[in-house]
mmCIF file of C-alpha atoms and ligand atoms in Angstrom:
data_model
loop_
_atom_site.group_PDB
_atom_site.id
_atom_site.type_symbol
_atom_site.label_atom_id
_atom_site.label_comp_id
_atom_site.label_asym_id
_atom_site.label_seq_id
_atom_site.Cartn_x
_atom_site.Cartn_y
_atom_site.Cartn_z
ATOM 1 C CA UNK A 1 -6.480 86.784 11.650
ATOM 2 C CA UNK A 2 -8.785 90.245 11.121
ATOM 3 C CA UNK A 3 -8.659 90.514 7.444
ATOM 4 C CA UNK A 4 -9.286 93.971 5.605
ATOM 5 C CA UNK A 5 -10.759 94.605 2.534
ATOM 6 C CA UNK A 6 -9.019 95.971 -0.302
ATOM 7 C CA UNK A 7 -10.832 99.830 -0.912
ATOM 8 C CA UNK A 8 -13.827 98.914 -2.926
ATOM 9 C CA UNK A 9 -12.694 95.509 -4.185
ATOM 10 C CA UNK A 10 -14.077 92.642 -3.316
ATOM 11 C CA UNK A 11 -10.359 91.679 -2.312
ATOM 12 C CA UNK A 12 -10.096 90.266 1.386
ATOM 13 C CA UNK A 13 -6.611 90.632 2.875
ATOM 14 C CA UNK A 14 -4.654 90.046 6.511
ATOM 15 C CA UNK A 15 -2.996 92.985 7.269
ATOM 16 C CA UNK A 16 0.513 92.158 6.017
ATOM 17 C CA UNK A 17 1.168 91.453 2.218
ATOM 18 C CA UNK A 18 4.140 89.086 1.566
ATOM 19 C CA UNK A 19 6.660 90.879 -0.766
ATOM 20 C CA UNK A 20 7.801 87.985 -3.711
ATOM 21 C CA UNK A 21 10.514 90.665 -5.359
ATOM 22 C CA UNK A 22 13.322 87.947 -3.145
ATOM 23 C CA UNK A 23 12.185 84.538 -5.027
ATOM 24 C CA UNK A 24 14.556 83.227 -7.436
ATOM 25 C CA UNK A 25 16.975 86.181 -5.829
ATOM 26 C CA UNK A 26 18.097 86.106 -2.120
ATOM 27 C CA UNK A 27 15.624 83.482 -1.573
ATOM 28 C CA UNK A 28 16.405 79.931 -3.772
ATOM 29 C CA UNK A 29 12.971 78.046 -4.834
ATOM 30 C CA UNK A 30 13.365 75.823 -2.246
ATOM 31 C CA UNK A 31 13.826 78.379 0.550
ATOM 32 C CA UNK A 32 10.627 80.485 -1.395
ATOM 33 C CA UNK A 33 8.641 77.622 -0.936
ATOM 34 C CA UNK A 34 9.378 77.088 2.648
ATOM 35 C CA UNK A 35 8.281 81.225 2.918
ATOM 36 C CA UNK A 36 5.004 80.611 0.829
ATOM 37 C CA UNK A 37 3.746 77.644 2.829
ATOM 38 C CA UNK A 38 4.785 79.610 6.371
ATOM 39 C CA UNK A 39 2.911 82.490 4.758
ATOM 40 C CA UNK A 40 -0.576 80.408 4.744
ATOM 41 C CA UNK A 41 0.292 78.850 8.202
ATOM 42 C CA UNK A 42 0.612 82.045 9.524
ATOM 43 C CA UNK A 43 -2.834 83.308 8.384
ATOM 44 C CA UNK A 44 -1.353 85.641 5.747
ATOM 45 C CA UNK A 45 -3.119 85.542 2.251
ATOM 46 C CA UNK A 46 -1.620 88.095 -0.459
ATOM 47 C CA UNK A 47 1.050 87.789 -2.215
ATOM 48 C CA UNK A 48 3.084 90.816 -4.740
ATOM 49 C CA UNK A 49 5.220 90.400 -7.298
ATOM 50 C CA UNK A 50 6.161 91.996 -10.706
ATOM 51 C CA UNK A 51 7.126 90.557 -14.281
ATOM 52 C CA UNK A 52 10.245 92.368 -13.924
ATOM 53 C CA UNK A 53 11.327 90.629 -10.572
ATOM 54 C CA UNK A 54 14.315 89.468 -10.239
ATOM 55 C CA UNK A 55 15.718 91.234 -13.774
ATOM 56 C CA UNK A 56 18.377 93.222 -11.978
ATOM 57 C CA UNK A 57 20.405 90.382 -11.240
ATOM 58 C CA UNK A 58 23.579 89.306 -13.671
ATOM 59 C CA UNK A 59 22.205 86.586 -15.792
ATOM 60 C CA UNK A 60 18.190 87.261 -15.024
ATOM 61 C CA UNK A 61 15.967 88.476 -17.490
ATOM 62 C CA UNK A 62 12.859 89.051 -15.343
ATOM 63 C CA UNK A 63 9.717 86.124 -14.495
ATOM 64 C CA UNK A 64 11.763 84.844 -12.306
ATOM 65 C CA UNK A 65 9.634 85.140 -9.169
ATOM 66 C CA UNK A 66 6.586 84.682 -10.822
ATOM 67 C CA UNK A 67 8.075 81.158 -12.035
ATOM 68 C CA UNK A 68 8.940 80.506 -8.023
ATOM 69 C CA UNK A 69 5.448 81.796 -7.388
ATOM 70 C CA UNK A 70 3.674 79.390 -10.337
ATOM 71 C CA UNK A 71 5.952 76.142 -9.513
ATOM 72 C CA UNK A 72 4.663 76.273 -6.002
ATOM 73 C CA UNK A 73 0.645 76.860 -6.390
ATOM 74 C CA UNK A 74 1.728 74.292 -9.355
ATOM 75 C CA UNK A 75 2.470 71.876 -6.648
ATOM 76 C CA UNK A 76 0.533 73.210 -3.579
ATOM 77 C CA UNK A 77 -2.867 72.639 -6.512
ATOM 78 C CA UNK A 78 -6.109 74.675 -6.741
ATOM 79 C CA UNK A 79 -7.649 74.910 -2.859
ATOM 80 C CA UNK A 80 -4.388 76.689 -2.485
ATOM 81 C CA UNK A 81 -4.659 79.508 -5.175
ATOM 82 C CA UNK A 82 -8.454 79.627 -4.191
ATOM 83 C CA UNK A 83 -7.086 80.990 -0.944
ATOM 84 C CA UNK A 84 -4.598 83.192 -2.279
ATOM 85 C CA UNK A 85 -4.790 86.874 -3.420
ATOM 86 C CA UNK A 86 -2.093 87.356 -6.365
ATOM 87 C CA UNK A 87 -1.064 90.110 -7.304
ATOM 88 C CA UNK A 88 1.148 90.898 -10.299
ATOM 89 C CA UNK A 89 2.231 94.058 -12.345
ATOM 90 C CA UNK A 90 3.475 95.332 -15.546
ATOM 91 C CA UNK A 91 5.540 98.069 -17.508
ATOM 92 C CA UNK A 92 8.339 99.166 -15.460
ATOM 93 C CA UNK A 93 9.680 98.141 -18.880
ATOM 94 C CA UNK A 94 8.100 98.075 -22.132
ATOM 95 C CA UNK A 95 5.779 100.875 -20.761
ATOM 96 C CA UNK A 96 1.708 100.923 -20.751
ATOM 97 C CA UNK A 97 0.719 100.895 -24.117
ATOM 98 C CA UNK A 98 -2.206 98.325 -24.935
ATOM 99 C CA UNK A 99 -0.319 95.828 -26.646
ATOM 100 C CA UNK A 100 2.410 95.215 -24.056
ATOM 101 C CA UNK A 101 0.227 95.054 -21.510
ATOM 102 C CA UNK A 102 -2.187 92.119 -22.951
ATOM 103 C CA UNK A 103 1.268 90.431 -24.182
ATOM 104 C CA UNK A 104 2.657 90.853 -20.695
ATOM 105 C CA UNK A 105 -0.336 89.533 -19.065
ATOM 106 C CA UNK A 106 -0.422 86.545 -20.919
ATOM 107 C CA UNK A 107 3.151 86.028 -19.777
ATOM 108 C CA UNK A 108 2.694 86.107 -16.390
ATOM 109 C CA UNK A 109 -0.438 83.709 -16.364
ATOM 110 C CA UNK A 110 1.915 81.249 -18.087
ATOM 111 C CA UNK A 111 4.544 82.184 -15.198
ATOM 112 C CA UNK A 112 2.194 81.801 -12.802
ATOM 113 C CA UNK A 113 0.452 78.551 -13.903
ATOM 114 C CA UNK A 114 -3.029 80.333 -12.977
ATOM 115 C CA UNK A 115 -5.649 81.618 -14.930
ATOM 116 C CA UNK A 116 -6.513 84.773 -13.589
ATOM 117 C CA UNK A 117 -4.464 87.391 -11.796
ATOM 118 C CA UNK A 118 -6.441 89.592 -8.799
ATOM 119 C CA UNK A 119 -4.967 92.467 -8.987
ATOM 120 C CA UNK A 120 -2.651 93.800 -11.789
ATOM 121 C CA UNK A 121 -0.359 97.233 -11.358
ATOM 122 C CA UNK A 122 0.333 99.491 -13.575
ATOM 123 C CA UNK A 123 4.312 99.492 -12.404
ATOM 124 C CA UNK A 124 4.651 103.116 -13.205
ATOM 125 C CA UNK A 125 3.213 105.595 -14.892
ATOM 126 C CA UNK A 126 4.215 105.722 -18.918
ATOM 127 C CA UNK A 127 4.273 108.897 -20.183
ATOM 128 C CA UNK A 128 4.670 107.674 -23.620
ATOM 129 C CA UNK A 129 1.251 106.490 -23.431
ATOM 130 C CA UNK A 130 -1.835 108.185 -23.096
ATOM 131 C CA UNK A 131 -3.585 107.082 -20.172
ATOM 132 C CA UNK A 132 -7.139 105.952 -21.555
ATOM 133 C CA UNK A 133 -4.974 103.406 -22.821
ATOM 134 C CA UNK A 134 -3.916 102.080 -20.778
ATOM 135 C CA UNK A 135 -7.038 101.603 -19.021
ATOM 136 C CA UNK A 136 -8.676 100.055 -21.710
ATOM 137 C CA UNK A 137 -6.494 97.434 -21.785
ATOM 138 C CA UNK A 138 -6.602 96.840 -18.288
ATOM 139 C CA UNK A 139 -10.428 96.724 -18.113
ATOM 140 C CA UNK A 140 -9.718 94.436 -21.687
ATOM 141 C CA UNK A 141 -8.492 92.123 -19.359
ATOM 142 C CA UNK A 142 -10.728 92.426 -16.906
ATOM 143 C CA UNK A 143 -13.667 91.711 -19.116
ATOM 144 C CA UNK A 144 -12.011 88.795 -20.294
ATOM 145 C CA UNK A 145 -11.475 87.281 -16.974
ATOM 146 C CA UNK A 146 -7.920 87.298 -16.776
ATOM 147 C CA UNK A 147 -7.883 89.890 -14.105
ATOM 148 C CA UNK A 148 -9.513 90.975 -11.093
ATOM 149 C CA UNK A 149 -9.092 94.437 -10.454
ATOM 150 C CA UNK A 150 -6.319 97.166 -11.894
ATOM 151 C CA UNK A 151 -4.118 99.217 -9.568
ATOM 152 C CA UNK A 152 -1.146 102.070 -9.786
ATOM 153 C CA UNK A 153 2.104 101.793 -8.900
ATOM 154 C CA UNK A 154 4.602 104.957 -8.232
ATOM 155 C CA UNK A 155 1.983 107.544 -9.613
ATOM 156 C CA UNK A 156 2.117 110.547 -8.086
ATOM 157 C CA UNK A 157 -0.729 112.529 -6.967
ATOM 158 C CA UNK A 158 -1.305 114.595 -9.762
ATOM 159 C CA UNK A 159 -1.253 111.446 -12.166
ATOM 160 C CA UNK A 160 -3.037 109.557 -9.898
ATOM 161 C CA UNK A 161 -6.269 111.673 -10.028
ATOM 162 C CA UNK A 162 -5.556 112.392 -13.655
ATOM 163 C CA UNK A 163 -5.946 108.478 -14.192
ATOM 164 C CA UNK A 164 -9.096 108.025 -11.705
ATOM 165 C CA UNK A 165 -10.668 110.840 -13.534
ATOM 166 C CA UNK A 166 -10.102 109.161 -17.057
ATOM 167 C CA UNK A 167 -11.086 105.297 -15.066
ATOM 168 C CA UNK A 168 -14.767 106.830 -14.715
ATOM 169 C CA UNK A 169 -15.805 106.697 -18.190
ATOM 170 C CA UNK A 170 -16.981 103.220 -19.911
ATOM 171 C CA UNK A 171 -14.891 100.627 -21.130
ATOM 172 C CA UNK A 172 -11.980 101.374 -18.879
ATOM 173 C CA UNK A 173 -10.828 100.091 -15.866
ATOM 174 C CA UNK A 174 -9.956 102.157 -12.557
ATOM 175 C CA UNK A 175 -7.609 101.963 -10.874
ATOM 176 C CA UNK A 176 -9.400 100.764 -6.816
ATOM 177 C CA UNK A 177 -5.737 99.620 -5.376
ATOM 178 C CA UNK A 178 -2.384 102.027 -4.773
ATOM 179 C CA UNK A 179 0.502 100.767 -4.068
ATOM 180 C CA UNK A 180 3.270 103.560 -3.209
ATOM 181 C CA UNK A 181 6.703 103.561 -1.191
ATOM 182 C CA UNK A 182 5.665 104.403 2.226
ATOM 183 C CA UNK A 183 7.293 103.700 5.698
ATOM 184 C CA UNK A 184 8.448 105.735 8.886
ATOM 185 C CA UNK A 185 11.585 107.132 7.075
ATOM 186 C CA UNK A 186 10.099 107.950 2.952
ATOM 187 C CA UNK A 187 6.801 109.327 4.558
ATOM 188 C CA UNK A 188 6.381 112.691 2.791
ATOM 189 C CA UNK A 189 5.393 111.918 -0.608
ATOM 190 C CA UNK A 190 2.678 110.219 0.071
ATOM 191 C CA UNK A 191 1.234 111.704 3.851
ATOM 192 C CA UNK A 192 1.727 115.350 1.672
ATOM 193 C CA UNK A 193 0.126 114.078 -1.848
ATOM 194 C CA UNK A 194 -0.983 110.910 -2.518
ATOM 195 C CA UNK A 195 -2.667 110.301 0.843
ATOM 196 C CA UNK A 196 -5.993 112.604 0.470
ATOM 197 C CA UNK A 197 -6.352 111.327 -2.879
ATOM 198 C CA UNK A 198 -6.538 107.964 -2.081
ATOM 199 C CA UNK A 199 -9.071 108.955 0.943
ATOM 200 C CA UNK A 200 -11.132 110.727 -1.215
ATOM 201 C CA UNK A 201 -11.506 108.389 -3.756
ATOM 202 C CA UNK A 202 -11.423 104.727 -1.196
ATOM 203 C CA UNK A 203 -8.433 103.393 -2.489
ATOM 204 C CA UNK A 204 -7.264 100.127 -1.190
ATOM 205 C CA UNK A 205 -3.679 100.914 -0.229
ATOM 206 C CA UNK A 206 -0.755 98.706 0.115
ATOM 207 C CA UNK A 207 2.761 100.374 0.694
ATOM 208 C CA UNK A 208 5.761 98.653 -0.437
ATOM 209 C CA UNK A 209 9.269 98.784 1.112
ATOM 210 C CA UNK A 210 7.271 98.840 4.605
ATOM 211 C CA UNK A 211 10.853 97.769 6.284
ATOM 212 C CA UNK A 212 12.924 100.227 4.156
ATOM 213 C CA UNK A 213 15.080 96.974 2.648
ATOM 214 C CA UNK A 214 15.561 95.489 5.819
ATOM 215 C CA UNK A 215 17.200 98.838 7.315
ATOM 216 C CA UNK A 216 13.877 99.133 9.872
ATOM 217 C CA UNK A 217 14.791 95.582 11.224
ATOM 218 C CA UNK A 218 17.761 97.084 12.972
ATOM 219 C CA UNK A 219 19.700 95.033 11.978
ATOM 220 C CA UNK A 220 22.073 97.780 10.409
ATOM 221 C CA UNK A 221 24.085 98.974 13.037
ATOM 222 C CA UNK A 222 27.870 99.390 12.325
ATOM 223 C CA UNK A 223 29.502 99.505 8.937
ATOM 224 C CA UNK A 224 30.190 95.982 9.006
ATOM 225 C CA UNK A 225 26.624 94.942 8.801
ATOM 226 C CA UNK A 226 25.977 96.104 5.193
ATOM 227 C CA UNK A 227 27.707 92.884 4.290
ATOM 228 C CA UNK A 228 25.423 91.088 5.768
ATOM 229 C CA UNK A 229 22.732 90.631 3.039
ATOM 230 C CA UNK A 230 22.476 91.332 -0.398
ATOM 231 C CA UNK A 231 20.555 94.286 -0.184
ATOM 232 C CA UNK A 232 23.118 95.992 2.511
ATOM 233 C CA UNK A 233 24.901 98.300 -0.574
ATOM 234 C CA UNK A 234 21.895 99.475 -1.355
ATOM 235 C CA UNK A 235 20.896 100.441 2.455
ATOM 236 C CA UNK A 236 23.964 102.337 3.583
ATOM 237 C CA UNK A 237 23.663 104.726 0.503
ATOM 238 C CA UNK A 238 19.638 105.140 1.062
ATOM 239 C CA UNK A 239 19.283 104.960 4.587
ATOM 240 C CA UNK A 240 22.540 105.402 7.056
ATOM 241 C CA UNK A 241 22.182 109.034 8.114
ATOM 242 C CA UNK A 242 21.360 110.875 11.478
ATOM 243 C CA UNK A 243 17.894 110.479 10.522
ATOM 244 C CA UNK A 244 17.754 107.013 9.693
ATOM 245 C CA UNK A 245 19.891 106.229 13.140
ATOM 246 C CA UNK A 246 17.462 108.083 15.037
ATOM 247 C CA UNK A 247 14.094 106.041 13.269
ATOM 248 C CA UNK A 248 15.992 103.147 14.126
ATOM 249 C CA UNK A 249 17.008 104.491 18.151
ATOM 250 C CA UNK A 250 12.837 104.830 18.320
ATOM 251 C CA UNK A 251 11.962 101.942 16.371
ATOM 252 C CA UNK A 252 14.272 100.326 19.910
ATOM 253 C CA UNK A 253 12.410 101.847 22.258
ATOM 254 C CA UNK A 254 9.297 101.528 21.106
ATOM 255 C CA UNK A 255 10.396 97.366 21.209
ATOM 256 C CA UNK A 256 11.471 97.377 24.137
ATOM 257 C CA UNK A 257 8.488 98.906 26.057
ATOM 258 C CA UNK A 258 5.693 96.754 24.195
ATOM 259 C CA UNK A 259 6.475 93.635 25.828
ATOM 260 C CA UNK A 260 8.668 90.895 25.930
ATOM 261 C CA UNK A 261 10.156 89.618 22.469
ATOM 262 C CA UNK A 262 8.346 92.366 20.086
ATOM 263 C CA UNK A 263 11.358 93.673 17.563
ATOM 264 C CA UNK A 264 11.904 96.851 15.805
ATOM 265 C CA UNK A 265 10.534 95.325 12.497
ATOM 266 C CA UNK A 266 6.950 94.173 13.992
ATOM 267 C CA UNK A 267 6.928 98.012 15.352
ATOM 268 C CA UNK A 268 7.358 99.163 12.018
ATOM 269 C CA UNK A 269 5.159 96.938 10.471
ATOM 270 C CA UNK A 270 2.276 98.015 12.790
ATOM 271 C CA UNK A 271 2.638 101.661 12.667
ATOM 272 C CA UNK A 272 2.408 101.709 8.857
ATOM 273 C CA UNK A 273 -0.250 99.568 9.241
ATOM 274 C CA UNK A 274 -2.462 101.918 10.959
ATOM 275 C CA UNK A 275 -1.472 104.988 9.538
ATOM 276 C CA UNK A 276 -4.433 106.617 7.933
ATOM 277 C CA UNK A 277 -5.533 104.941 4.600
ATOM 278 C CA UNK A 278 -3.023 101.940 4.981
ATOM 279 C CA UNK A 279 -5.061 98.583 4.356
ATOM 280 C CA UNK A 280 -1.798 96.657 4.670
ATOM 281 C CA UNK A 281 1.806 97.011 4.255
ATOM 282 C CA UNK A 282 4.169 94.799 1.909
ATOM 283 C CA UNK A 283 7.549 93.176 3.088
ATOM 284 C CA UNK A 284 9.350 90.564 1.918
ATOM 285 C CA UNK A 285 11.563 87.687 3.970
ATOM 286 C CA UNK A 286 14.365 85.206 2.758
ATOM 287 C CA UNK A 287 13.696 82.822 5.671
ATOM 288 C CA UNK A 288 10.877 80.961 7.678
ATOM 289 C CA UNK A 289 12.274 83.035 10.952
ATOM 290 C CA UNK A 290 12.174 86.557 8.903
ATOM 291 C CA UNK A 291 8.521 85.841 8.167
ATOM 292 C CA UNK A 292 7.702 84.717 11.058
ATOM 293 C CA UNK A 293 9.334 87.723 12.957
ATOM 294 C CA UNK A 294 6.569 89.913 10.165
ATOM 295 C CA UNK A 295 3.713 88.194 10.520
ATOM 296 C CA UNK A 296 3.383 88.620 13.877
ATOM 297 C CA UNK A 297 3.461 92.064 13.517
ATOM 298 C CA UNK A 298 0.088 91.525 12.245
ATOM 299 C CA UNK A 299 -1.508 91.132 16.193
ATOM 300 C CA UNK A 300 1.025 93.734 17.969
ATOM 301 C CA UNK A 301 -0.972 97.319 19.057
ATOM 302 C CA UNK A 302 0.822 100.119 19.373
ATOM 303 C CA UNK A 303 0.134 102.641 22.320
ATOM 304 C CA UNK A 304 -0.523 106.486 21.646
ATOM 305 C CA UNK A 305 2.668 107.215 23.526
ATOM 306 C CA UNK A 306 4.510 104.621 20.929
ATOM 307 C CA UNK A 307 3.110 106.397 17.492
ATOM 308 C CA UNK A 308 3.851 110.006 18.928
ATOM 309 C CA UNK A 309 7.890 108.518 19.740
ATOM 310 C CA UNK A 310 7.794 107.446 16.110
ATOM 311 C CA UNK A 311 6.389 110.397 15.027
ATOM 312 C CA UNK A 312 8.661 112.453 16.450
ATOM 313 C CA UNK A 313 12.097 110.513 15.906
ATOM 314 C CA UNK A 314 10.601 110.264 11.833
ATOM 315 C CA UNK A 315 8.596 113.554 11.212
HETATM 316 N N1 LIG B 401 5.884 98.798 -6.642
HETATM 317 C C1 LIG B 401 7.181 98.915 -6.588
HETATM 318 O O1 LIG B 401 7.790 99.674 -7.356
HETATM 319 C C2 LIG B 401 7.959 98.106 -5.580
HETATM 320 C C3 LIG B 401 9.299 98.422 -5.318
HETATM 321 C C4 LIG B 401 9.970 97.656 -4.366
HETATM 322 C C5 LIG B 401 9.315 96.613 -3.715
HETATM 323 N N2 LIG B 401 8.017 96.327 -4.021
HETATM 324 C C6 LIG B 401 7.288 95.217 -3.342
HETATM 325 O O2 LIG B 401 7.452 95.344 -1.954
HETATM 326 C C7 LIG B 401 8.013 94.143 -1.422
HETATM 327 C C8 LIG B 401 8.881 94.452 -0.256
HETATM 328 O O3 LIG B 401 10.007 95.202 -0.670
HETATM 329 P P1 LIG B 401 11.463 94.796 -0.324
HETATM 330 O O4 LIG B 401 11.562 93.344 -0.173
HETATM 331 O O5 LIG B 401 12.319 95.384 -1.364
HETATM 332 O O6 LIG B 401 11.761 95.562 1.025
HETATM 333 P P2 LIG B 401 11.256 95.392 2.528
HETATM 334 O O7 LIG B 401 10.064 94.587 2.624
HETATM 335 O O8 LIG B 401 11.264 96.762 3.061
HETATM 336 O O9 LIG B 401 12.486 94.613 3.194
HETATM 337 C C9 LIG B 401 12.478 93.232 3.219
HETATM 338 C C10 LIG B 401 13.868 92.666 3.442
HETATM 339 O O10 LIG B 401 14.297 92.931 4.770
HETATM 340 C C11 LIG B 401 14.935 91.775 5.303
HETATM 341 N N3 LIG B 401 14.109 91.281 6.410
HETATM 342 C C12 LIG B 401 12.761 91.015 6.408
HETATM 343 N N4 LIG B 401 12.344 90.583 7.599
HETATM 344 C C13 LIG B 401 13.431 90.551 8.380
HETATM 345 C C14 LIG B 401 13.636 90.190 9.727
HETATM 346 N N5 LIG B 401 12.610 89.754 10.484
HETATM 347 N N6 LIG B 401 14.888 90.280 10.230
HETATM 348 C C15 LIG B 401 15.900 90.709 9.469
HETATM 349 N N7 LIG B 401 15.781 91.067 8.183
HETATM 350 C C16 LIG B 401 14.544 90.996 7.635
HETATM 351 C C17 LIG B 401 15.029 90.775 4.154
HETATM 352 O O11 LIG B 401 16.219 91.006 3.398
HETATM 353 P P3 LIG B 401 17.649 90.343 3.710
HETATM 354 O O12 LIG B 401 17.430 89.045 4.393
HETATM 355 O O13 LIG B 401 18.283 90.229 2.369
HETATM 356 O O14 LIG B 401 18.329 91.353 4.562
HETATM 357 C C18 LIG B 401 13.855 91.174 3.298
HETATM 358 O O15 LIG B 401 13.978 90.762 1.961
HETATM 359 C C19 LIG B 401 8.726 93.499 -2.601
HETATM 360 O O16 LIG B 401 8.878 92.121 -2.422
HETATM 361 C C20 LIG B 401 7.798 93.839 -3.723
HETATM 362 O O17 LIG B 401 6.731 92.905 -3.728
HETATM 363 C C21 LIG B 401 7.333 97.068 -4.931
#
């Protein structure tokens, strides 16, 4: 598989990043480790979670996909985590101030079981803290080893710059890696903002929600199929409108004239992959077939003819 580097990191990555917010939620450890070992067979090599994942479930408190995520490069031992790209972030609670974030990174090495983390988010912005900051502490880190490289989270473009600006200076860390919402329906935030920031300044770029929570599968069709997963509440309020219905209409017809057995998902997945500044889009999967449905996204091509449909139906 074609890998891409990661902006101006020396972070090599196939083109889809394997979402971890599901392990130790709708995906059990066992089932998560199934996902993480198809994830290698498949050629994919990045993985994202978040100390908060999974802490908006009754009875979680957060960690618990980084524990799925350490228990299995636990067992899976060292040649595996030399081949993985981990990636981590911090402060969607407890904000960006420089004690939380050393604190928190400590507690997601210990999560983890590794001793280094490649690339660490900001979650969000903190507007408690000043950001110099916050990018002391994450070049802190970096200095000592215990992380790669630093990226933002749900900045927005104005913040964004504001915190590349501050990143130039000595003894902070800047931020190389973005990672916003971004698919075919939540496009104008960041094709209107974020986007010619991240150009200009050769940000690596890896969208999250790249299948809107499973609503670009098609799999949503009728009002009966939001009981179908977990995540099917949150859907219908987000995503089942005209709009949505006619993404989803194009995301079929797009399938159905690239060839035999290609799925709404994979056509997804490749259009945000080759939108303009993309290096690779995140998605998630809570079973072997999901991911293996996703990661063959990663060698589908998508016409002219295709994009402008997609454009059109999503614009
Ligand atoms: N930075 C941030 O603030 C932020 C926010 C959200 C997410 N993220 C990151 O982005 C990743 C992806 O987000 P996400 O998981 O929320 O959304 P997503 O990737 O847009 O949707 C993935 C979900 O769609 C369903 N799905 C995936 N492949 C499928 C297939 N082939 N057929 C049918 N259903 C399929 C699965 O859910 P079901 O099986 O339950 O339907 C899966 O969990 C997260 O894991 C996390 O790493 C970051």
């Amino acid at each position: 598989m074609q890998h891409r580097t990661l902006g101006t990191t020396d972070l090599e990555i196939a083109p889809l990043v394997l979402g971890g917010n599901v392990f130790g939620w709708t995906a059990d450890e066992k089932t998560s480790f199934r996902i993480l070992d198809a994830m290698l067979d498949h050629g994919l090599n990045a993985v994202d979670t978040a100390d908060l994942y999974s802490a908006w479930v009754d009875g979680h408190e957060g960690g618990e996909s980084e524990r799925v995520i350490g228990a299995w490069l636990a067992e899976r031992g060292p040649e595996v985590r030399g081949r993985i790209v981990l990636i981590t972030k911090v402060g969607y609670e407890g904000g960006l101030s420089r004690d939380h974030i050393l604190e928190a990174a400590e507690a997601s090495l210990r999560r983890l079981r590794t001793d280094r983390i490649d690339l660490y988010f900001s979650h969000k912005p903190d507007p408690e803290t000043p950001i110099e900051e916050t990018l002391e502490a994450h070049e802190r880190l970096i200095e000592q080893g215990k992380v790669r490289w630093a990226g933002a989270s749900n900045y927005d473009a104005d913040g964004l710059a504001a915190a590349l600006e501050a990143g130039a200076a000595e003894g902070r860390a800047r931020y190389a890696v973005l990672q916003p919402e971004y698919n075919l329906y939540a496009r104008s935030e960041y094709e209107d903002g974020l986007r010619a920031v991240a150009e200009r300044e050769d940000l690596g770029v890896i969208p999250y929600f790249a299948l809107a929570a499973g609503f670009l599968t098609g799999k949503y069709r009728s009002e009966e199929d939001f009981s179908k997963s977990a995540r099917g509440a949150g859907v219908k309020k987000r995503y089942w409108n005209d709009r949505g219905r006619r993404i989803v209409a194009a995301l079929d017809e797009v399938a159905a004239s690239a060839g035999p057995g290609v799925t709404p998902a994979q056509v997804a997945l490749a259009w945000l992959r080759d939108r303009p500044t993309v290096t690779a889009p995140i998605a998630s999967a809570t079973s072997v077939g999901q991911l293996e449905e996703i990661a063959a996204a990663c060698e589908l091509e998508l016409d002219e003819a295709a994009v402008a449909r997609l454009d059109e139906a999503s614009g």
